[in-house]
PDB file of C-alpha atoms and ligand atoms in Angstrom:
ATOM      1  CA  UNK G 891      88.359  78.591   5.491  1.00 97.00           C
ATOM      2  CA  UNK G 892      89.350  81.540   3.296  1.00 98.00           C
ATOM      3  CA  UNK G 893      92.552  81.216   1.244  1.00 98.00           C
ATOM      4  CA  UNK G 894      94.671  84.100  -0.044  1.00 98.00           C
ATOM      5  CA  UNK G 895      97.786  83.920  -2.221  1.00 98.00           C
ATOM      6  CA  UNK G 896     100.523  86.574  -1.982  1.00 98.00           C
ATOM      7  CA  UNK G 897     103.359  86.501  -4.490  1.00 98.00           C
ATOM      8  CA  UNK G 898     105.863  88.274  -2.244  1.00 97.00           C
ATOM      9  CA  UNK G 899     106.105  88.715   1.537  1.00 95.00           C
ATOM     10  CA  UNK G 900     106.025  92.489   0.925  1.00 94.00           C
ATOM     11  CA  UNK G 901     102.558  92.274  -0.654  1.00 96.00           C
ATOM     12  CA  UNK G 902     100.894  90.761   2.430  1.00 96.00           C
ATOM     13  CA  UNK G 903      98.562  93.095   4.327  1.00 95.00           C
ATOM     14  CA  UNK G 904     100.225  94.988   7.152  1.00 91.00           C
ATOM     15  CA  UNK G 905      97.160  95.251   9.358  1.00 91.00           C
ATOM     16  CA  UNK G 906      97.246  91.913  11.137  1.00 92.00           C
ATOM     17  CA  UNK G 907      97.948  88.238  10.588  1.00 94.00           C
ATOM     18  CA  UNK G 908      95.812  85.283   9.507  1.00 96.00           C
ATOM     19  CA  UNK G 909      95.343  82.077  11.493  1.00 96.00           C
ATOM     20  CA  UNK G 910      97.786  80.234   9.255  1.00 97.00           C
ATOM     21  CA  UNK G 911     100.614  81.223   6.910  1.00 97.00           C
ATOM     22  CA  UNK G 912     102.218  78.773   4.503  1.00 98.00           C
ATOM     23  CA  UNK G 913     105.731  80.045   3.696  1.00 96.00           C
ATOM     24  CA  UNK G 914     106.911  78.968   0.233  1.00 97.00           C
ATOM     25  CA  UNK G 915     110.378  79.227  -1.329  1.00 97.00           C
ATOM     26  CA  UNK G 916     110.643  76.280  -3.695  1.00 98.00           C
ATOM     27  CA  UNK G 917     114.075  77.358  -5.039  1.00 97.00           C
ATOM     28  CA  UNK G 918     115.376  76.625  -2.541  1.00 97.00           C
ATOM     29  CA  UNK G 919     114.956  77.649   1.099  1.00 96.00           C
ATOM     30  CA  UNK G 920     111.766  75.812   1.998  1.00 97.00           C
ATOM     31  CA  UNK G 921     112.795  72.726  -0.012  1.00 98.00           C
ATOM     32  CA  UNK G 922     116.041  72.743   1.985  1.00 98.00           C
ATOM     33  CA  UNK G 923     114.320  73.163   5.379  1.00 96.00           C
ATOM     34  CA  UNK G 924     111.931  70.301   4.633  1.00 97.00           C
ATOM     35  CA  UNK G 925     114.789  68.076   3.451  1.00 98.00           C
ATOM     36  CA  UNK G 926     116.931  68.847   6.509  1.00 97.00           C
ATOM     37  CA  UNK G 927     114.084  67.902   8.852  1.00 97.00           C
ATOM     38  CA  UNK G 928     113.258  64.837   6.740  1.00 97.00           C
ATOM     39  CA  UNK G 929     116.855  63.726   7.191  1.00 97.00           C
ATOM     40  CA  UNK G 930     116.834  64.108  10.944  1.00 96.00           C
ATOM     41  CA  UNK G 931     117.789  67.711  11.783  1.00 97.00           C
ATOM     42  CA  UNK G 932     116.419  68.720  15.208  1.00 95.00           C
ATOM     43  CA  UNK G 933     115.350  72.224  14.223  1.00 95.00           C
ATOM     44  CA  UNK G 934     115.937  74.955  11.682  1.00 95.00           C
ATOM     45  CA  UNK G 935     116.076  78.575  12.795  1.00 93.00           C
ATOM     46  CA  UNK G 936     115.765  81.283  10.146  1.00 91.00           C
ATOM     47  CA  UNK G 937     117.563  84.644  10.339  1.00 90.00           C
ATOM     48  CA  UNK G 938     117.446  87.734   8.183  1.00 86.00           C
ATOM     49  CA  UNK G 939     120.646  88.962   9.782  1.00 87.00           C
ATOM     50  CA  UNK G 940     123.926  87.035   9.491  1.00 91.00           C
ATOM     51  CA  UNK G 941     125.508  88.666  12.574  1.00 92.00           C
ATOM     52  CA  UNK G 942     122.646  87.571  14.785  1.00 93.00           C
ATOM     53  CA  UNK G 943     122.839  84.083  13.280  1.00 94.00           C
ATOM     54  CA  UNK G 944     126.540  83.925  14.177  1.00 95.00           C
ATOM     55  CA  UNK G 945     125.994  85.172  17.722  1.00 96.00           C
ATOM     56  CA  UNK G 946     123.102  82.832  18.523  1.00 94.00           C
ATOM     57  CA  UNK G 947     124.657  79.776  16.900  1.00 96.00           C
ATOM     58  CA  UNK G 948     127.714  80.252  19.120  1.00 96.00           C
ATOM     59  CA  UNK G 949     125.560  79.495  22.149  1.00 96.00           C
ATOM     60  CA  UNK G 950     125.529  75.844  21.032  1.00 96.00           C
ATOM     61  CA  UNK G 951     128.612  73.585  20.848  1.00 96.00           C
ATOM     62  CA  UNK G 952     129.951  73.081  17.281  1.00 94.00           C
ATOM     63  CA  UNK G 953     129.088  69.372  17.248  1.00 95.00           C
ATOM     64  CA  UNK G 954     125.319  70.037  17.441  1.00 97.00           C
ATOM     65  CA  UNK G 955     124.997  73.115  15.225  1.00 97.00           C
ATOM     66  CA  UNK G 956     125.271  73.840  11.537  1.00 98.00           C
ATOM     67  CA  UNK G 957     125.346  77.260   9.918  1.00 97.00           C
ATOM     68  CA  UNK G 958     123.680  77.451   6.539  1.00 97.00           C
ATOM     69  CA  UNK G 959     124.063  80.667   4.571  1.00 95.00           C
ATOM     70  CA  UNK G 960     123.275  81.732   1.020  1.00 93.00           C
ATOM     71  CA  UNK G 961     123.546  85.023  -0.824  1.00 92.00           C
ATOM     72  CA  UNK G 962     122.956  85.302  -4.582  1.00 86.00           C
ATOM     73  CA  UNK G 963     122.639  81.505  -4.782  1.00 88.00           C
ATOM     74  CA  UNK G 964     126.151  80.943  -3.375  1.00 92.00           C
ATOM     75  CA  UNK G 965     127.306  79.620  -0.008  1.00 95.00           C
ATOM     76  CA  UNK G 966     128.330  82.296   2.481  1.00 95.00           C
ATOM     77  CA  UNK G 967     132.029  81.763   3.218  1.00 93.00           C
ATOM     78  CA  UNK G 968     132.088  81.073   6.938  1.00 92.00           C
ATOM     79  CA  UNK G 969     128.989  78.838   6.899  1.00 96.00           C
ATOM     80  CA  UNK G 970     129.097  75.040   6.966  1.00 97.00           C
ATOM     81  CA  UNK G 971     126.539  74.677   4.193  1.00 97.00           C
ATOM     82  CA  UNK G 972     125.028  76.644   1.327  1.00 95.00           C
ATOM     83  CA  UNK G 973     121.343  76.388   0.539  1.00 95.00           C
ATOM     84  CA  UNK G 974     121.315  73.149  -1.441  1.00 97.00           C
ATOM     85  CA  UNK G 975     118.796  70.563  -0.247  1.00 98.00           C
ATOM     86  CA  UNK G 976     121.119  67.947  -1.731  1.00 98.00           C
ATOM     87  CA  UNK G 977     123.777  68.801   0.870  1.00 97.00           C
ATOM     88  CA  UNK G 978     121.353  68.107   3.727  1.00 98.00           C
ATOM     89  CA  UNK G 979     122.032  64.375   3.842  1.00 98.00           C
ATOM     90  CA  UNK G 980     121.312  62.347   7.004  1.00 98.00           C
ATOM     91  CA  UNK G 981     125.081  62.042   7.604  1.00 98.00           C
ATOM     92  CA  UNK G 982     125.417  65.831   7.660  1.00 98.00           C
ATOM     93  CA  UNK G 983     122.236  67.049   9.377  1.00 98.00           C
ATOM     94  CA  UNK G 984     120.916  64.297  11.677  1.00 97.00           C
ATOM     95  CA  UNK G 985     120.650  65.514  15.263  1.00 96.00           C
ATOM     96  CA  UNK G 986     121.810  69.039  14.364  1.00 97.00           C
ATOM     97  CA  UNK G 987     120.268  72.442  15.038  1.00 96.00           C
ATOM     98  CA  UNK G 988     120.501  74.427  11.813  1.00 97.00           C
ATOM     99  CA  UNK G 989     120.944  78.217  11.818  1.00 96.00           C
ATOM    100  CA  UNK G 990     119.959  79.467   8.406  1.00 95.00           C
ATOM    101  CA  UNK G 991     119.975  82.710   6.435  1.00 94.00           C
ATOM    102  CA  UNK G 992     119.035  82.996   2.757  1.00 93.00           C
ATOM    103  CA  UNK G 993     118.257  85.887   0.434  1.00 89.00           C
ATOM    104  CA  UNK G 994     114.462  85.609   0.337  1.00 88.00           C
ATOM    105  CA  UNK G 995     113.052  82.472   1.975  1.00 87.00           C
ATOM    106  CA  UNK G 996     114.118  83.206   5.519  1.00 85.00           C
ATOM    107  CA  UNK G 997     112.601  86.710   5.201  1.00 85.00           C
ATOM    108  CA  UNK G 998     109.236  85.120   4.464  1.00 91.00           C
ATOM    109  CA  UNK G 999     109.432  83.073   7.650  1.00 88.00           C
ATOM    110  CA  UNK G1000     110.349  86.183   9.622  1.00 83.00           C
ATOM    111  CA  UNK G1001     107.488  88.122   8.060  1.00 84.00           C
ATOM    112  CA  UNK G1002     104.994  85.351   8.903  1.00 89.00           C
ATOM    113  CA  UNK G1003     105.945  85.305  12.565  1.00 82.00           C
ATOM    114  CA  UNK G1004     102.694  86.879  13.865  1.00 87.00           C
ATOM    115  CA  UNK G1005     100.395  84.156  12.487  1.00 92.00           C
ATOM    116  CA  UNK G1006      99.076  81.579  14.960  1.00 90.00           C
ATOM    117  CA  UNK G1007     100.446  78.771  12.791  1.00 94.00           C
ATOM    118  CA  UNK G1008     103.272  78.979  10.236  1.00 95.00           C
ATOM    119  CA  UNK G1009     103.829  75.988   7.943  1.00 96.00           C
ATOM    120  CA  UNK G1010     106.677  75.423   5.506  1.00 96.00           C
ATOM    121  CA  UNK G1011     105.643  74.326   2.030  1.00 97.00           C
ATOM    122  CA  UNK G1012     107.299  73.379  -1.253  1.00 98.00           C
ATOM    123  CA  UNK G1013     106.558  71.118  -4.189  1.00 98.00           C
ATOM    124  CA  UNK G1014     108.273  68.230  -2.357  1.00 98.00           C
ATOM    125  CA  UNK G1015     105.657  68.266   0.463  1.00 98.00           C
ATOM    126  CA  UNK G1016     102.604  70.188  -0.747  1.00 98.00           C
ATOM    127  CA  UNK G1017     100.159  67.336  -0.087  1.00 98.00           C
ATOM    128  CA  UNK G1018     101.163  67.384   3.602  1.00 97.00           C
ATOM    129  CA  UNK G1019     100.254  71.100   3.664  1.00 98.00           C
ATOM    130  CA  UNK G1020      96.889  70.392   2.014  1.00 98.00           C
ATOM    131  CA  UNK G1021      96.149  67.589   4.487  1.00 97.00           C
ATOM    132  CA  UNK G1022      96.983  69.845   7.448  1.00 97.00           C
ATOM    133  CA  UNK G1023      94.665  72.598   6.163  1.00 97.00           C
ATOM    134  CA  UNK G1024      91.883  70.132   5.466  1.00 97.00           C
ATOM    135  CA  UNK G1025      92.187  68.617   8.936  1.00 96.00           C
ATOM    136  CA  UNK G1026      92.597  71.815  10.979  1.00 96.00           C
ATOM    137  CA  UNK G1027      90.442  74.187   8.880  1.00 97.00           C
ATOM    138  CA  UNK G1028      92.092  77.464   9.931  1.00 97.00           C
ATOM    139  CA  UNK G1029      89.716  80.360   9.361  1.00 97.00           C
ATOM    140  CA  UNK G1030      92.028  82.549   7.258  1.00 97.00           C
ATOM    141  CA  UNK G1031      95.068  81.189   5.370  1.00 98.00           C
ATOM    142  CA  UNK G1032      97.805  83.055   3.498  1.00 98.00           C
ATOM    143  CA  UNK G1033      99.945  81.150   0.996  1.00 98.00           C
ATOM    144  CA  UNK G1034     103.001  83.423   0.876  1.00 98.00           C
ATOM    145  CA  UNK G1035     105.532  83.054  -1.928  1.00 97.00           C
ATOM    146  CA  UNK G1036     109.032  84.356  -1.261  1.00 96.00           C
ATOM    147  CA  UNK G1037     109.687  85.597  -4.784  1.00 95.00           C
ATOM    148  CA  UNK G1038     113.065  87.145  -5.513  1.00 92.00           C
ATOM    149  CA  UNK G1039     114.034  90.430  -3.872  1.00 89.00           C
ATOM    150  CA  UNK G1040     110.484  91.752  -3.806  1.00 92.00           C
ATOM    151  CA  UNK G1041     109.428  90.413  -7.214  1.00 95.00           C
ATOM    152  CA  UNK G1042     107.229  87.553  -8.480  1.00 97.00           C
ATOM    153  CA  UNK G1043     108.642  84.070  -8.971  1.00 97.00           C
ATOM    154  CA  UNK G1044     107.101  81.325 -11.112  1.00 98.00           C
ATOM    155  CA  UNK G1045     108.278  78.417  -8.951  1.00 98.00           C
ATOM    156  CA  UNK G1046     106.670  79.752  -5.772  1.00 98.00           C
ATOM    157  CA  UNK G1047     103.492  80.816  -7.567  1.00 98.00           C
ATOM    158  CA  UNK G1048     103.036  77.336  -9.051  1.00 98.00           C
ATOM    159  CA  UNK G1049     103.483  75.783  -5.602  1.00 98.00           C
ATOM    160  CA  UNK G1050     100.794  78.074  -4.173  1.00 98.00           C
ATOM    161  CA  UNK G1051      98.636  76.897  -7.093  1.00 98.00           C
ATOM    162  CA  UNK G1052      99.353  73.242  -6.299  1.00 98.00           C
ATOM    163  CA  UNK G1053      98.080  73.756  -2.748  1.00 98.00           C
ATOM    164  CA  UNK G1054      95.089  75.884  -3.758  1.00 97.00           C
ATOM    165  CA  UNK G1055      94.045  73.409  -6.480  1.00 97.00           C
ATOM    166  CA  UNK G1056      92.947  70.975  -3.784  1.00 96.00           C
ATOM    167  CA  UNK G1057      90.343  73.453  -2.566  1.00 96.00           C
ATOM    168  CA  UNK G1058      88.974  75.018  -5.752  1.00 93.00           C
ATOM    169  CA  UNK G1059      88.151  73.968  -9.278  1.00 88.00           C
ATOM    170  CA  UNK G1060      88.554  76.589 -11.993  1.00 89.00           C
ATOM    171  CA  UNK G1061      85.147  75.561 -13.377  1.00 89.00           C
ATOM    172  CA  UNK G1062      83.495  77.049 -10.328  1.00 88.00           C
ATOM    173  CA  UNK G1063      86.082  78.448  -7.930  1.00 84.00           C
ATOM    174  CA  UNK G1064      83.540  80.288  -5.816  1.00 86.00           C
ATOM    175  CA  UNK G1065      81.857  77.011  -4.952  1.00 85.00           C
ATOM    176  CA  UNK G1066      84.881  75.120  -3.626  1.00 81.00           C
ATOM    177  CA  UNK G1067      85.858  73.611  -0.279  1.00 87.00           C
ATOM    178  CA  UNK G1068      87.062  77.048   0.833  1.00 94.00           C
ATOM    179  CA  UNK G1069      86.460  80.713   0.028  1.00 96.00           C
ATOM    180  CA  UNK G1070      88.641  82.410  -2.606  1.00 97.00           C
ATOM    181  CA  UNK G1071      90.372  85.274  -0.781  1.00 97.00           C
ATOM    182  CA  UNK G1072      91.866  87.151  -3.746  1.00 97.00           C
ATOM    183  CA  UNK G1073      92.362  86.985  -7.522  1.00 97.00           C
ATOM    184  CA  UNK G1074      95.904  85.685  -7.041  1.00 98.00           C
ATOM    185  CA  UNK G1075      94.387  82.339  -5.982  1.00 97.00           C
ATOM    186  CA  UNK G1076      92.784  81.838  -9.412  1.00 97.00           C
ATOM    187  CA  UNK G1077      95.963  82.934 -11.196  1.00 98.00           C
ATOM    188  CA  UNK G1078      98.088  80.491  -9.167  1.00 98.00           C
ATOM    189  CA  UNK G1079      95.728  77.577  -9.882  1.00 97.00           C
ATOM    190  CA  UNK G1080      95.761  78.431 -13.611  1.00 98.00           C
ATOM    191  CA  UNK G1081      99.559  78.366 -13.589  1.00 98.00           C
ATOM    192  CA  UNK G1082      99.610  75.006 -11.816  1.00 98.00           C
ATOM    193  CA  UNK G1083      97.047  73.499 -14.189  1.00 97.00           C
ATOM    194  CA  UNK G1084      99.148  74.542 -17.163  1.00 98.00           C
ATOM    195  CA  UNK G1085     102.481  73.260 -15.804  1.00 98.00           C
ATOM    196  CA  UNK G1086     101.703  70.520 -13.276  1.00 98.00           C
ATOM    197  CA  UNK G1087     103.198  67.774 -15.464  1.00 98.00           C
ATOM    198  CA  UNK G1088     106.218  69.879 -16.531  1.00 98.00           C
ATOM    199  CA  UNK G1089     107.368  71.547 -13.341  1.00 98.00           C
ATOM    200  CA  UNK G1090     111.054  71.115 -14.126  1.00 98.00           C
ATOM    201  CA  UNK G1091     110.570  72.820 -17.504  1.00 98.00           C
ATOM    202  CA  UNK G1092     108.831  75.706 -15.749  1.00 98.00           C
ATOM    203  CA  UNK G1093     111.635  75.988 -13.192  1.00 98.00           C
ATOM    204  CA  UNK G1094     114.175  76.116 -16.011  1.00 98.00           C
ATOM    205  CA  UNK G1095     112.249  79.023 -17.572  1.00 98.00           C
ATOM    206  CA  UNK G1096     112.061  80.968 -14.308  1.00 98.00           C
ATOM    207  CA  UNK G1097     114.561  83.731 -13.606  1.00 96.00           C
ATOM    208  CA  UNK G1098     115.802  82.130 -10.405  1.00 96.00           C
ATOM    209  CA  UNK G1099     115.951  78.740 -12.122  1.00 97.00           C
ATOM    210  CA  UNK G1100     118.166  80.362 -14.767  1.00 97.00           C
ATOM    211  CA  UNK G1101     120.341  81.859 -12.037  1.00 96.00           C
ATOM    212  CA  UNK G1102     120.798  78.430 -10.425  1.00 96.00           C
ATOM    213  CA  UNK G1103     121.437  76.755 -13.794  1.00 98.00           C
ATOM    214  CA  UNK G1104     124.195  79.291 -14.434  1.00 97.00           C
ATOM    215  CA  UNK G1105     125.743  78.225 -11.127  1.00 96.00           C
ATOM    216  CA  UNK G1106     125.686  74.578 -12.293  1.00 97.00           C
ATOM    217  CA  UNK G1107     122.823  73.613  -9.962  1.00 97.00           C
ATOM    218  CA  UNK G1108     120.480  71.729 -12.328  1.00 98.00           C
ATOM    219  CA  UNK G1109     120.315  68.785  -9.891  1.00 98.00           C
ATOM    220  CA  UNK G1110     118.808  71.135  -7.297  1.00 98.00           C
ATOM    221  CA  UNK G1111     116.084  72.138  -9.750  1.00 98.00           C
ATOM    222  CA  UNK G1112     115.344  68.482 -10.511  1.00 98.00           C
ATOM    223  CA  UNK G1113     115.133  67.654  -6.815  1.00 98.00           C
ATOM    224  CA  UNK G1114     112.887  70.613  -5.964  1.00 98.00           C
ATOM    225  CA  UNK G1115     110.523  69.824  -8.872  1.00 98.00           C
ATOM    226  CA  UNK G1116     109.564  66.402  -7.473  1.00 98.00           C
ATOM    227  CA  UNK G1117     106.033  66.301  -6.118  1.00 98.00           C
ATOM    228  CA  UNK G1118     105.410  65.017  -2.605  1.00 98.00           C
ATOM    229  CA  UNK G1119     108.525  62.978  -2.016  1.00 98.00           C
ATOM    230  CA  UNK G1120     108.079  63.543   1.728  1.00 97.00           C
ATOM    231  CA  UNK G1121     105.248  63.860   4.245  1.00 96.00           C
ATOM    232  CA  UNK G1122     107.354  66.102   6.479  1.00 96.00           C
ATOM    233  CA  UNK G1123     105.511  69.291   7.400  1.00 96.00           C
ATOM    234  CA  UNK G1124     107.691  71.786   9.252  1.00 96.00           C
ATOM    235  CA  UNK G1125     105.781  74.034  11.629  1.00 95.00           C
ATOM    236  CA  UNK G1126     107.015  77.126  13.417  1.00 90.00           C
ATOM    237  CA  UNK G1127     107.146  76.705  17.185  1.00 82.00           C
ATOM    238  CA  UNK G1128     108.547  80.139  18.017  1.00 80.00           C
ATOM    239  CA  UNK G1129     109.611  83.027  15.812  1.00 76.00           C
ATOM    240  CA  UNK G1130     111.739  81.675  12.988  1.00 74.00           C
ATOM    241  CA  UNK G1131     112.217  78.189  14.475  1.00 81.00           C
ATOM    242  CA  UNK G1132     110.693  75.318  12.580  1.00 83.00           C
ATOM    243  CA  UNK G1133     110.538  71.669  13.546  1.00 84.00           C
ATOM    244  CA  UNK G1134     108.927  68.610  12.033  1.00 78.00           C
ATOM    245  CA  UNK G1135     105.177  68.275  12.482  1.00 67.00           C
ATOM    246  CA  UNK G1136     103.106  65.257  11.509  1.00 63.00           C
TER     247      UNK G1136
HETATM  248  O1  3SL C1323     116.276  83.342  -1.716  1.00 88.77           O
HETATM  249  C1  3SL C1323     116.352  82.353  -1.026  1.00 88.77           C
HETATM  250  O2  3SL C1323     115.923  82.286   0.114  1.00 88.77           O
HETATM  251  C2  3SL C1323     117.094  81.162  -1.584  1.00 88.77           C
HETATM  252  O3  3SL C1323     116.288  80.067  -1.540  1.00 88.77           O
HETATM  253  C3  3SL C1323     117.765  81.468  -2.858  1.00 88.77           C
HETATM  254  S1  3SL C1323     118.796  80.206  -3.457  1.00 88.77           S
HETATM  255  O4  3SL C1323     118.027  79.248  -4.179  1.00 88.77           O
HETATM  256  O5  3SL C1323     119.532  79.589  -2.382  1.00 88.77           O
HETATM  257  O6  3SL C1323     119.725  80.863  -4.365  1.00 88.77           O
END
């Protein structure tokens, strides 16, 4: 297995796909997807385009669908939910098909669509991602951070580092359980090693963490900073649609 880290979907190579992509948007899209499926949602479908989301969601009756939309951290007016994982309670999401569009995270899922397997990772489930990779040993793996509008984000980078840390030790990274694909892998592991016991503090320092704090969403940061509170591993079954995989 060869593991690569990309800090934005835009920085992934455009000449083909790997065997497995792990899409990461810790604050908050992938944390929300994982939570919704943990709490009984049937599926989550990601859209870049709000109009398409509206059209396709209308094909299902209102009692089995939920529209989830976020722009700039805020709920999109006509949607049922914003992008807070804390709103995805069992009472709200169980049995529902979720149609979702967010600023960055859903773009990562769209971008990953050509890979044979697309997994959804966050701090709240990273051990489930590691266990899947260890069991299935895909040949080439991309850990793709969503970042923010084309730029680097600390919270996604540290999550990539949490996953990669299970495969490499910084003492001798080129002699690990997998092959180091690019320098970003080492940088992500270094970040995780520095902050692994203070993830919430790191999130509060991050630019998107600051944005969410300014919107009064500290509880979301606290929730998303918890390590491995679920074993749920969403996996893409067709372009943009993710369901629970064990
Ligand atoms: O960019 C995204 O996809 C979102 O996760 C951003 S937010 O946390 O909902 O503001």
